[in-house]
Coordinates of N, CA and C and ligand atoms in Angstrom, one line a residue:
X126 N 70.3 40.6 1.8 CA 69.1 40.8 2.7 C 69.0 39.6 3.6
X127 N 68.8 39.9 5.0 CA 68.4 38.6 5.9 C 67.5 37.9 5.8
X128 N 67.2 36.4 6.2 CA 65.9 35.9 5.9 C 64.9 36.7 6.5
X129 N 64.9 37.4 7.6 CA 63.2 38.1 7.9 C 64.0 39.2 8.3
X130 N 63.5 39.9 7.6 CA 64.2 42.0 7.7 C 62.5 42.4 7.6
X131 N 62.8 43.3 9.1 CA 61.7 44.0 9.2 C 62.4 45.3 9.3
X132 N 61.6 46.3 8.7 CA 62.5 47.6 8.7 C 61.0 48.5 9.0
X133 N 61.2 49.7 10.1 CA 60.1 50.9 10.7 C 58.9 50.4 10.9
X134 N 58.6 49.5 11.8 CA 57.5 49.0 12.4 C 56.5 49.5 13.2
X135 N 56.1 50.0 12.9 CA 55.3 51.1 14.3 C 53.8 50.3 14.5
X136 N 53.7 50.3 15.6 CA 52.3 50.1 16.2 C 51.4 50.9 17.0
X137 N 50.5 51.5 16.9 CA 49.8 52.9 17.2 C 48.2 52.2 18.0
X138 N 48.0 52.4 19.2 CA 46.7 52.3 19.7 C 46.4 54.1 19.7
X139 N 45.3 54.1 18.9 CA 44.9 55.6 18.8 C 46.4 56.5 18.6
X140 N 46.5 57.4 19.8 CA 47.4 58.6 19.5 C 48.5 57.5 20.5
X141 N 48.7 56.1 21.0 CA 49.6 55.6 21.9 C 50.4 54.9 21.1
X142 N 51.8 54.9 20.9 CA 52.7 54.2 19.9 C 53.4 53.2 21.5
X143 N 53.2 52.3 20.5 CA 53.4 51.0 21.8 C 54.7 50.7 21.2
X144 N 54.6 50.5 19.9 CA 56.1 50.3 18.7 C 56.7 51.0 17.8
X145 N 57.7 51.5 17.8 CA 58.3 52.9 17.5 C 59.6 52.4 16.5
X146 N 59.2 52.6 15.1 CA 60.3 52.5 14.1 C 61.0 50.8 14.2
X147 N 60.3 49.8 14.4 CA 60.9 48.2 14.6 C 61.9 48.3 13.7
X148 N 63.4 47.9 13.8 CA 64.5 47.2 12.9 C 64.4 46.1 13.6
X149 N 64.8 45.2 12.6 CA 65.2 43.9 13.2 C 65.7 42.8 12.2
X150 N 66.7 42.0 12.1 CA 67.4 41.2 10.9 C 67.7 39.9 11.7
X151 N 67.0 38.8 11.3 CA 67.4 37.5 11.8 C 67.2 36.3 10.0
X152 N 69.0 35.6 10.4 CA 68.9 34.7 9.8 C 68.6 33.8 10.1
X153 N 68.9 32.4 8.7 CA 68.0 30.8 9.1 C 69.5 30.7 10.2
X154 N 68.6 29.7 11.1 CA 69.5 29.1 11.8 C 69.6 30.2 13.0
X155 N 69.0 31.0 13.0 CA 69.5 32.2 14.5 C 68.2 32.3 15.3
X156 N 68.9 32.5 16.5 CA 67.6 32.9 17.5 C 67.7 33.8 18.0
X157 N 66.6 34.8 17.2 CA 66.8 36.3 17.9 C 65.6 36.3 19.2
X158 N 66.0 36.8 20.6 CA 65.6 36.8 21.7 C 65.3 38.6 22.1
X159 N 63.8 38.4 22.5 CA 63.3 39.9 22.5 C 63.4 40.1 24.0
X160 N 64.2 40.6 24.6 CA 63.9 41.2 26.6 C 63.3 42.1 26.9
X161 N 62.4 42.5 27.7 CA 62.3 43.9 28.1 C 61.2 43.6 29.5
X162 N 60.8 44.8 29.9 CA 59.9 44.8 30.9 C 58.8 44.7 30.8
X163 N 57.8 43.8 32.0 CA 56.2 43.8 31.3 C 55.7 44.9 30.7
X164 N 55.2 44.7 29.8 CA 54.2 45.7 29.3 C 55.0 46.7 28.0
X165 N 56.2 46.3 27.7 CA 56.6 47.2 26.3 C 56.3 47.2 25.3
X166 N 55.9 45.7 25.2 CA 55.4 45.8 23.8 C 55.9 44.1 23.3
X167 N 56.6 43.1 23.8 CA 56.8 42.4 23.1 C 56.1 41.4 22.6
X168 N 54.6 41.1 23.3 CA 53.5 40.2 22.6 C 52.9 40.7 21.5
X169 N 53.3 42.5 21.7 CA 52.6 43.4 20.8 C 53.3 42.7 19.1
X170 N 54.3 43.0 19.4 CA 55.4 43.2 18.1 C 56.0 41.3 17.8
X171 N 55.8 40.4 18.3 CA 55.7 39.0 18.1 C 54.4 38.8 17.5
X172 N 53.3 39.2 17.6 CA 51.7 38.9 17.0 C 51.9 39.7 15.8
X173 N 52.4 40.6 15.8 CA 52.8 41.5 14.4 C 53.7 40.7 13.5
X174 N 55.0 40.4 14.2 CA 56.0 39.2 13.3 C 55.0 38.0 13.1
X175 N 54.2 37.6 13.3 CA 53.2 36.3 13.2 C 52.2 36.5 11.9
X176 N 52.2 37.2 12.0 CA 51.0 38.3 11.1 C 49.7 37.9 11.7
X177 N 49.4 37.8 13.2 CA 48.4 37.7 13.9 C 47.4 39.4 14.5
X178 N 48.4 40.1 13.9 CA 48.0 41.7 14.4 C 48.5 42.5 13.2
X179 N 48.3 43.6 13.1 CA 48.2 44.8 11.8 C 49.3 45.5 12.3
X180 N 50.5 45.6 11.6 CA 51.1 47.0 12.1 C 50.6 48.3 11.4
X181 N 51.1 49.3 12.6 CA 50.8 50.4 11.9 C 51.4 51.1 10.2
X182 N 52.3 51.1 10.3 CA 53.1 51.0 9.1 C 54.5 50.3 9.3
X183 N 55.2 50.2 7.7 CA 56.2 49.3 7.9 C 56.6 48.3 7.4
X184 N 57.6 47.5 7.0 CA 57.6 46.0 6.0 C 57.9 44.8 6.8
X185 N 57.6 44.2 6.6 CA 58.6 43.0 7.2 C 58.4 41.7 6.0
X186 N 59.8 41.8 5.8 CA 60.1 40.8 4.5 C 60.8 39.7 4.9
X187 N 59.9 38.4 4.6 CA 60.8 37.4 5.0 C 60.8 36.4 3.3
X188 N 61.9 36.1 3.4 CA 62.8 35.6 2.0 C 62.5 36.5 1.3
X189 N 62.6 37.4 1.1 CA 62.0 38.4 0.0 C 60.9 39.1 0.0
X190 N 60.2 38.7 0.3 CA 58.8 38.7 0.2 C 57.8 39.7 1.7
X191 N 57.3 40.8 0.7 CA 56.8 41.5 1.8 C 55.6 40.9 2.1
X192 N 55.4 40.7 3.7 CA 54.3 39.6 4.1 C 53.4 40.6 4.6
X193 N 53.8 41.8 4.6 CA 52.6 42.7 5.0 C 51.4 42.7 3.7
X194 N 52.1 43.2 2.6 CA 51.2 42.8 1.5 C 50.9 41.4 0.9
X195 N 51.6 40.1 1.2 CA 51.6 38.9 1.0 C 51.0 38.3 1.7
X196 N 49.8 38.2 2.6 CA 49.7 37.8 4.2 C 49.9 36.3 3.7
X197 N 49.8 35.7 2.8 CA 49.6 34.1 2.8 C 51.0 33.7 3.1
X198 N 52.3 34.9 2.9 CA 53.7 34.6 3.3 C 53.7 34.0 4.9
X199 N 53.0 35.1 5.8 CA 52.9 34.8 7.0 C 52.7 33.3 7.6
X200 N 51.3 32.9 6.8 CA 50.9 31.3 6.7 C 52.0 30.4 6.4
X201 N 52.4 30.6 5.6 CA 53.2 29.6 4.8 C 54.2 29.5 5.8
X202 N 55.1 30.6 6.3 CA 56.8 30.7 6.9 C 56.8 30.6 8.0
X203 N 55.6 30.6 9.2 CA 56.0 30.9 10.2 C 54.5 30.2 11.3
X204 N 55.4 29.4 12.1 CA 54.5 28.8 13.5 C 54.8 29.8 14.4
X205 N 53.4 30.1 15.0 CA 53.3 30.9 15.9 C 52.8 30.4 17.4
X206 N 53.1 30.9 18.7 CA 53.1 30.2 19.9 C 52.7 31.0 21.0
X207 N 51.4 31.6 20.7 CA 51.4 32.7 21.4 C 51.4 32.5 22.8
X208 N 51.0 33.4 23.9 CA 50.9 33.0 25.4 C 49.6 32.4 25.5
X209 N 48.5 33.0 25.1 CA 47.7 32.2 25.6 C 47.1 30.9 24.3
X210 N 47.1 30.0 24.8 CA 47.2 28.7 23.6 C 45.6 28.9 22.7
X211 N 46.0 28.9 21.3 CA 45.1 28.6 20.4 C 44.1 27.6 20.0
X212 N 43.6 26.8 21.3 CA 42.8 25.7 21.0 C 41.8 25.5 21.3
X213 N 41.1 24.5 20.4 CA 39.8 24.4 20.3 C 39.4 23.6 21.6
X214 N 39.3 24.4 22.5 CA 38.8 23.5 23.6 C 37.7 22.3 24.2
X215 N 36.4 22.6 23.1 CA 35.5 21.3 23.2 C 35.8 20.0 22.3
X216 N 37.5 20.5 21.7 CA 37.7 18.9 21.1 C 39.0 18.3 21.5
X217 N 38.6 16.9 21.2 CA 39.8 16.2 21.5 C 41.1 16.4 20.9
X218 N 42.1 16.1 21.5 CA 43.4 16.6 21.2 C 43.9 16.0 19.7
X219 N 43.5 15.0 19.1 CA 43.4 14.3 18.4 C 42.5 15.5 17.0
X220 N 41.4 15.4 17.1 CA 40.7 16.8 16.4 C 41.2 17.7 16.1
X221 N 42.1 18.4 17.6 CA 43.1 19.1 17.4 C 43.6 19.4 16.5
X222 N 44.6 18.5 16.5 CA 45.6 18.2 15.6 C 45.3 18.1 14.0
X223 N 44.0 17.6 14.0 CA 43.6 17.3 12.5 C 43.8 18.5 12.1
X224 N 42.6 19.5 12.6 CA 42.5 21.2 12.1 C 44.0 22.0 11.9
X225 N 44.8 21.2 12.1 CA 46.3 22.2 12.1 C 46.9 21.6 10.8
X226 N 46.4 20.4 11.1 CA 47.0 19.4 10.1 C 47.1 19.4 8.7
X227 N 45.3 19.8 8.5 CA 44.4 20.0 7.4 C 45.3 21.6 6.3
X228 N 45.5 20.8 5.6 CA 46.0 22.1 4.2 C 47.5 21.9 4.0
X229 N 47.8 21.4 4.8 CA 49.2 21.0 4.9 C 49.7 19.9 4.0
X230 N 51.2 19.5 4.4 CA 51.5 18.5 3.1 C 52.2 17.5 3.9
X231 N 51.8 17.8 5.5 CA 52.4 16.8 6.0 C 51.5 15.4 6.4
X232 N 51.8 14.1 7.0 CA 51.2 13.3 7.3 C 50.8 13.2 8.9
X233 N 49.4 13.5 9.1 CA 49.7 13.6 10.8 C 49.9 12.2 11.3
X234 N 49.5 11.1 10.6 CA 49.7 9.7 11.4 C 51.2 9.4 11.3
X235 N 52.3 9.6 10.2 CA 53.4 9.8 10.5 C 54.3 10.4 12.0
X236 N 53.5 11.5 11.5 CA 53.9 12.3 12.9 C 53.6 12.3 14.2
X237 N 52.3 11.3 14.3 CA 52.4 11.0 15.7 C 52.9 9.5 16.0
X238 N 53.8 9.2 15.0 CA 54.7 8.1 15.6 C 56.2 8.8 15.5
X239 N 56.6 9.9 15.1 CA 58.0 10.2 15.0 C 57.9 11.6 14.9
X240 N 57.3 12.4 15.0 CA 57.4 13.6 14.5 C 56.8 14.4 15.9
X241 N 56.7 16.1 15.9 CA 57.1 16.6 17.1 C 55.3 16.3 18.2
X242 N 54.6 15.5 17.9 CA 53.5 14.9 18.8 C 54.1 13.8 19.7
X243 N 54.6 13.1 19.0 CA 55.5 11.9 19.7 C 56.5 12.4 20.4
X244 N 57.4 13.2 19.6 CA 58.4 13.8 21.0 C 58.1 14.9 22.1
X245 N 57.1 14.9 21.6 CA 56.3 15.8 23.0 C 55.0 15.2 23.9
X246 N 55.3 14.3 24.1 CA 54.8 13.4 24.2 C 52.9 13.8 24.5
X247 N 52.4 14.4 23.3 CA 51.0 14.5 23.1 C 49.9 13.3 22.3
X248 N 50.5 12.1 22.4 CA 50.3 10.9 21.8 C 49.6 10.3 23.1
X249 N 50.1 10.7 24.0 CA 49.9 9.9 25.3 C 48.4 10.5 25.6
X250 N 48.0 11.6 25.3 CA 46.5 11.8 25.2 C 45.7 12.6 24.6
X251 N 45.7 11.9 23.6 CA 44.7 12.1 21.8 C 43.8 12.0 22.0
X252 N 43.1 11.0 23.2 CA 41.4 11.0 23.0 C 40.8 11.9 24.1
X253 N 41.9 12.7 24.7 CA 41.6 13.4 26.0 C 40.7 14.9 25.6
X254 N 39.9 15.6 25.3 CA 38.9 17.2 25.4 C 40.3 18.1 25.8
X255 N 40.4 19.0 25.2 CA 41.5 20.2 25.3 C 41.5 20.4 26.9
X256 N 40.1 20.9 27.1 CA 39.8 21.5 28.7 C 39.5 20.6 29.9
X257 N 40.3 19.3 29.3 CA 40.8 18.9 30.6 C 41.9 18.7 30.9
X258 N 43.2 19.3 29.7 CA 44.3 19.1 30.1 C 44.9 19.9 30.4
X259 N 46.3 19.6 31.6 CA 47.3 21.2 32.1 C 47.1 22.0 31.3
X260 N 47.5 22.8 32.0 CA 48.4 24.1 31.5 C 49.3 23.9 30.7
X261 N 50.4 22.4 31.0 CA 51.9 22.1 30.3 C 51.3 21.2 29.3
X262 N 50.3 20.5 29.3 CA 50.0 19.1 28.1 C 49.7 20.4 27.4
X263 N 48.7 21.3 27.5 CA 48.4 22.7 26.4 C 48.6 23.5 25.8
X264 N 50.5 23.7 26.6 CA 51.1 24.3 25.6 C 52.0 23.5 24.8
X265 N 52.5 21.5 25.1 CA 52.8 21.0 24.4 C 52.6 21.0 23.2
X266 N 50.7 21.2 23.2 CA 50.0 20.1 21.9 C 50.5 21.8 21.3
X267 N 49.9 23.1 21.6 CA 49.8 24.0 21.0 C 51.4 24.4 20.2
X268 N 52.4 23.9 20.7 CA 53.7 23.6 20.0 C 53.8 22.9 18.8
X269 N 52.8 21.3 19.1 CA 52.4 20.4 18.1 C 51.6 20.9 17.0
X270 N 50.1 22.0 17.5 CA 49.8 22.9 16.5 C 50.7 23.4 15.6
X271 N 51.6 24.2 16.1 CA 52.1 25.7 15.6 C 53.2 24.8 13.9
X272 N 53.7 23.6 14.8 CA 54.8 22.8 14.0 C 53.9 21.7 13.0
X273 N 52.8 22.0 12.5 CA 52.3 20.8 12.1 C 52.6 21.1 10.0
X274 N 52.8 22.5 10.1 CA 53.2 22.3 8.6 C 54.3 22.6 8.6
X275 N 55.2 22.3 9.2 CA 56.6 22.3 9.4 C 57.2 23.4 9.2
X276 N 57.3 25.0 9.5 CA 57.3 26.2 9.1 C 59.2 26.4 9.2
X277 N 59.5 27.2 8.3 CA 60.6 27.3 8.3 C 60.8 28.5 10.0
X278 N 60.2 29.3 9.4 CA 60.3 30.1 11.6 C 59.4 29.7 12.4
X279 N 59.8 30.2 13.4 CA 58.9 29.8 14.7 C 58.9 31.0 15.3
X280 N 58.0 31.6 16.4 CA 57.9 32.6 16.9 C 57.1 32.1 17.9
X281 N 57.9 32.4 19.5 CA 57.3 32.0 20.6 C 57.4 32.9 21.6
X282 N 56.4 33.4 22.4 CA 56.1 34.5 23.3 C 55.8 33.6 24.5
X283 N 57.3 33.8 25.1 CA 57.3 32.9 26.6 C 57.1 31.6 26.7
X284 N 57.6 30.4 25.7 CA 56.7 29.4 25.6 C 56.7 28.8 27.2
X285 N 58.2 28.9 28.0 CA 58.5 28.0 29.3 C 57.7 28.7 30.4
X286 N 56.9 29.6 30.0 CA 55.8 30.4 31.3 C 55.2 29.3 32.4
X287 N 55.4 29.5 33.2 CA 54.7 28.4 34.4 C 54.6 27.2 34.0
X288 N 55.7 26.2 33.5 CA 55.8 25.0 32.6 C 57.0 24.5 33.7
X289 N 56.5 23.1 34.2 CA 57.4 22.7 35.4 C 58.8 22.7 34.2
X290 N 60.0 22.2 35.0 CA 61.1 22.1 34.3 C 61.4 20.7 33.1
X291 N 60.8 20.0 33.4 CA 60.7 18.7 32.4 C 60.5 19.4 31.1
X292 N 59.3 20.2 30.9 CA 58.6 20.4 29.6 C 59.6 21.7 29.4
X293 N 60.0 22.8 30.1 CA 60.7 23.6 29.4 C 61.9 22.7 28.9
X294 N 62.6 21.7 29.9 CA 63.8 21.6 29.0 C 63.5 21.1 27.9
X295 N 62.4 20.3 27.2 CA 62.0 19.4 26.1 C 62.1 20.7 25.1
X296 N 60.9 21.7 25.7 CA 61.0 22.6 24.3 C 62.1 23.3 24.0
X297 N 63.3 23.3 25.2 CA 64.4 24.0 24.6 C 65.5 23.4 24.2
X298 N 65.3 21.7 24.0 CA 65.9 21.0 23.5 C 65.6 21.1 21.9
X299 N 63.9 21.0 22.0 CA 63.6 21.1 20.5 C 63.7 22.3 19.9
X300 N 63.9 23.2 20.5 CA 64.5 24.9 19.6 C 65.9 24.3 19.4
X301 N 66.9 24.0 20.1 CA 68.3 23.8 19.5 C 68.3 22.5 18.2
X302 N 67.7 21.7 18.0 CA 67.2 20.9 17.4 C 66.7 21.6 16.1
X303 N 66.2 22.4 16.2 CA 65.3 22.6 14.7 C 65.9 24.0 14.2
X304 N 66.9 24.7 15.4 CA 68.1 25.4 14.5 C 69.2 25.4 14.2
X305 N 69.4 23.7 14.5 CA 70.8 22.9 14.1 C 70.6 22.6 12.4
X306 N 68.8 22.4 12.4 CA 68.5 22.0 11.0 C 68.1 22.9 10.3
X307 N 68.4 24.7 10.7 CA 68.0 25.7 9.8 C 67.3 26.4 9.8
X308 N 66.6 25.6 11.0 CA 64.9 26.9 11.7 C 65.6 28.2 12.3
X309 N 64.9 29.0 11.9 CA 64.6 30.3 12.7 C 64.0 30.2 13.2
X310 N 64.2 31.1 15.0 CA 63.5 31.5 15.5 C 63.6 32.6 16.1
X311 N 62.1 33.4 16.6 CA 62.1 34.6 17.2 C 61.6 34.5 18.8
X312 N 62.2 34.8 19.6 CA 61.1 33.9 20.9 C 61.3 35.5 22.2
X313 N 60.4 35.9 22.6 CA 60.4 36.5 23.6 C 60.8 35.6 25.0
X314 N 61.2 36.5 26.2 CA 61.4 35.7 26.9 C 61.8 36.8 28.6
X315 N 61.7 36.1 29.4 CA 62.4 36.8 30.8 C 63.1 35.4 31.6
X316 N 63.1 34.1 30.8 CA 63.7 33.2 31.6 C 65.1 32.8 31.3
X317 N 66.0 33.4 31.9 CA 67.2 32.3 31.7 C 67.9 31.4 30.3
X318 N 67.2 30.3 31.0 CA 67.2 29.2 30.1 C 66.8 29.0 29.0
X319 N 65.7 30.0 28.8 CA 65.6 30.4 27.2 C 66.2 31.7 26.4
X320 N 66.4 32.6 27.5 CA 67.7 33.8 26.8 C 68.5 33.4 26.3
X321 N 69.4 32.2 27.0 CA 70.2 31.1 26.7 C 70.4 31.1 24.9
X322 N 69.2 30.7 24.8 CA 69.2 30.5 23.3 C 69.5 31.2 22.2
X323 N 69.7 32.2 22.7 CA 69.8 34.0 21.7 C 71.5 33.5 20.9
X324 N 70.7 33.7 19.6 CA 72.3 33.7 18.8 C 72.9 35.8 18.4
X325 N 71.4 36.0 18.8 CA 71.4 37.6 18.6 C 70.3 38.3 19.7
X326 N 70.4 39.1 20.2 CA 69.5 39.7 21.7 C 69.2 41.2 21.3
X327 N 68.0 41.4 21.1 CA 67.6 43.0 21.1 C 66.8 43.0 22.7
X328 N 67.0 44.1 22.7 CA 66.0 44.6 24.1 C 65.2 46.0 23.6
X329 N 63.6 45.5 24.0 CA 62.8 46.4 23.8 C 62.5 47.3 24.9
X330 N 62.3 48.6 24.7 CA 62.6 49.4 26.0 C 61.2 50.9 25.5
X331 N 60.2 50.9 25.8 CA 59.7 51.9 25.8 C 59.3 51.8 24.3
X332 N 59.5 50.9 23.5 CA 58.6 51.2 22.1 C 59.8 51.0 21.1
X333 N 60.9 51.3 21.7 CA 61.9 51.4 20.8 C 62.9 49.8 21.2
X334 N 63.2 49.4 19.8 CA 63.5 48.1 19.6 C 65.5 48.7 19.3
X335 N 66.1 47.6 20.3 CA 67.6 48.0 20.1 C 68.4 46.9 19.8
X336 N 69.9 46.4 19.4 CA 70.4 45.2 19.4 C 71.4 45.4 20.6
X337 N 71.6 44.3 21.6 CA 72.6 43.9 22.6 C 73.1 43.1 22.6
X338 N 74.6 43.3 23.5 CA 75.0 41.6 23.6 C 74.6 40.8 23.9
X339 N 74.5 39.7 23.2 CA 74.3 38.5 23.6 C 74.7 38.2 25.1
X340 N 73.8 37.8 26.2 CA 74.7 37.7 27.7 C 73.9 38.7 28.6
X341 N 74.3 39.9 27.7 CA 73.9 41.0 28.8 C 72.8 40.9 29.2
X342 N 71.3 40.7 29.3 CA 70.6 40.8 29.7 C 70.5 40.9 31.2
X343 N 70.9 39.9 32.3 CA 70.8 40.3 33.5 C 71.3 41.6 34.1
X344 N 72.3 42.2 33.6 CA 73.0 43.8 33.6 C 71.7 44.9 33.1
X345 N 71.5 44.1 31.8 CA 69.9 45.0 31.7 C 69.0 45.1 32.0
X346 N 68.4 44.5 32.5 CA 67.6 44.0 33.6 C 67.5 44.9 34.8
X347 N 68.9 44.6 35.6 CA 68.8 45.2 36.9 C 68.9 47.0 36.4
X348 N 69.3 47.3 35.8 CA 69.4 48.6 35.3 C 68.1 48.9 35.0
X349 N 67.4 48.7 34.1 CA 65.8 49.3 34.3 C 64.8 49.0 35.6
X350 N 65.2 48.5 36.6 CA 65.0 48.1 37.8 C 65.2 49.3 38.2
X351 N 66.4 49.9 38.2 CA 66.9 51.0 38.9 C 65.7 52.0 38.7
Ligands
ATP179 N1 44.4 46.1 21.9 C1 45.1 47.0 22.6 N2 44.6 48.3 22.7 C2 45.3 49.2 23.4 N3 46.5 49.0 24.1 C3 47.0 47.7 24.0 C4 46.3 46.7 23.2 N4 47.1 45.6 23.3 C5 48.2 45.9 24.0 N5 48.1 47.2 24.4 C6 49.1 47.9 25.2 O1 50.4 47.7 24.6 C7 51.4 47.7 25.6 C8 52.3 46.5 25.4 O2 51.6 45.2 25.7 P1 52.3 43.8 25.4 O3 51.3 42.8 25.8 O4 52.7 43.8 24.0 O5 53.5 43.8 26.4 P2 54.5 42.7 26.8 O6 55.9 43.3 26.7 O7 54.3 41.5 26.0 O8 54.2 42.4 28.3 P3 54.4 41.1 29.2 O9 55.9 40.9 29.4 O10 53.7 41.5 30.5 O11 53.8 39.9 28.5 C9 50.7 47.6 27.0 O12 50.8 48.9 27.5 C10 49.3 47.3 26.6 O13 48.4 47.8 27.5

């Protein structure tokens, strides 16, 4: 069995199925990369792999373990990165960090001298209020959130969206980095340079989830264009 086997996923608004029978098999160490066109469904079915949303019916087992009925599986295995950032906006970045921090077994003062605060560089402003920083410092720290209990997956929904080129390359340094050391990840995407990353590529199309070549995406792309 793969480390996260999701098998008949479906997601249902009323009588509308947005997600239609999900397969999907990603091991440690692979980046499986979701493509499709706005609106099919893949924030839908990434907030489902997060266990941030309910599927309609369906398993998704990661190490074994069904995390539909386990939700604390979800907790434990998996940083989640959604598009719009999870933060506490009337506190300081620093506060931040504590609340992510808190229950964990990691050391946050460690980690903002070597660990992923420091290499992203959200050290540089700890005493700063959430809502006064970019767009890019926001989704840094919220990366720093997601990675604070060091989760074996990661799941990212567009993290390089409107992120000048400095900070995407950082984060897509740090995805090659943390699945040299064994991380999974699951990351939606329409850019390039993060397709790039796909050790395995499905494309979602109308609800129904498929596997494709690695590569092909631009071919697919223009083809549902048509
Ligand atoms: N709470 C909801 N109730 C009803 N329909 C919803 C709900 N959330 C999402 N949808 C619908 O589900 C479909 C898929 O939306 P989703 O955000 O998952 O697409 P997406 O592929 O991530 O889009 P994009 O590439 O634009 O980010 C859309 O038609 C959307 O309107």
């Amino acid at each position: 069995m793969a480390f996260i086997q999701v098998e008949n996923v479906t997601k249902r608004y009323g009588k509308n199925y947005i997600l239609k029978d999900i397969n999907l098999e990603v091991n440690k160490g692979e980046c499986a990369v979701i493509i499709g066109a706005n609106g099919c469904g893949k924030t839908t079915l990434l907030s489902i792999l997060a266990g941030s949303n309910k599927a309609s019916s369906g398993k998704i087992i990661i190490d074994g373990v069904n995390a539909i009925s386990n939700s604390k599986s979800f907790d434990k295995m998996i940083g989640y990165i959604p598009q719009e950032n999870p933060l506490l906006e009337g506190l300081s970045v620093r506060d931040n960090l504590k609340f992510w921090y808190v229950g964990t077994n990691r050391n946050m003062e460690e980690d903002l001298k070597s660990g992923a605060p420091a290499i992203f560089g959200v050290t540089k402003f700890l005493d700063k209020k959430v809502e006064q920083l970019s767009g890019g410092m926001k989704k840094r720290l919220s990366i720093c959130a997601a990675l604070a209990k060091n989760p074996p997956i990661l799941i990212l929904d567009e993290p390089g969206a409107s992120l000048d080129i400095v900070c995407k390359q950082e984060i897509k340094e740090y995805i090659e980095r943390y699945m040299a050391v064994g991380g999974t990840v699951i990351l939606a995407s329409h850019e390039d340079y993060e397709i790039n990353l796909a050790t395995k590529m499905y494309l979602l199309n109308d609800g129904v989830l498929k596997e494709v070549a690695v590569g092909s995406h631009n071919e697919i792309m223009r083809g549902l264009a048509r």
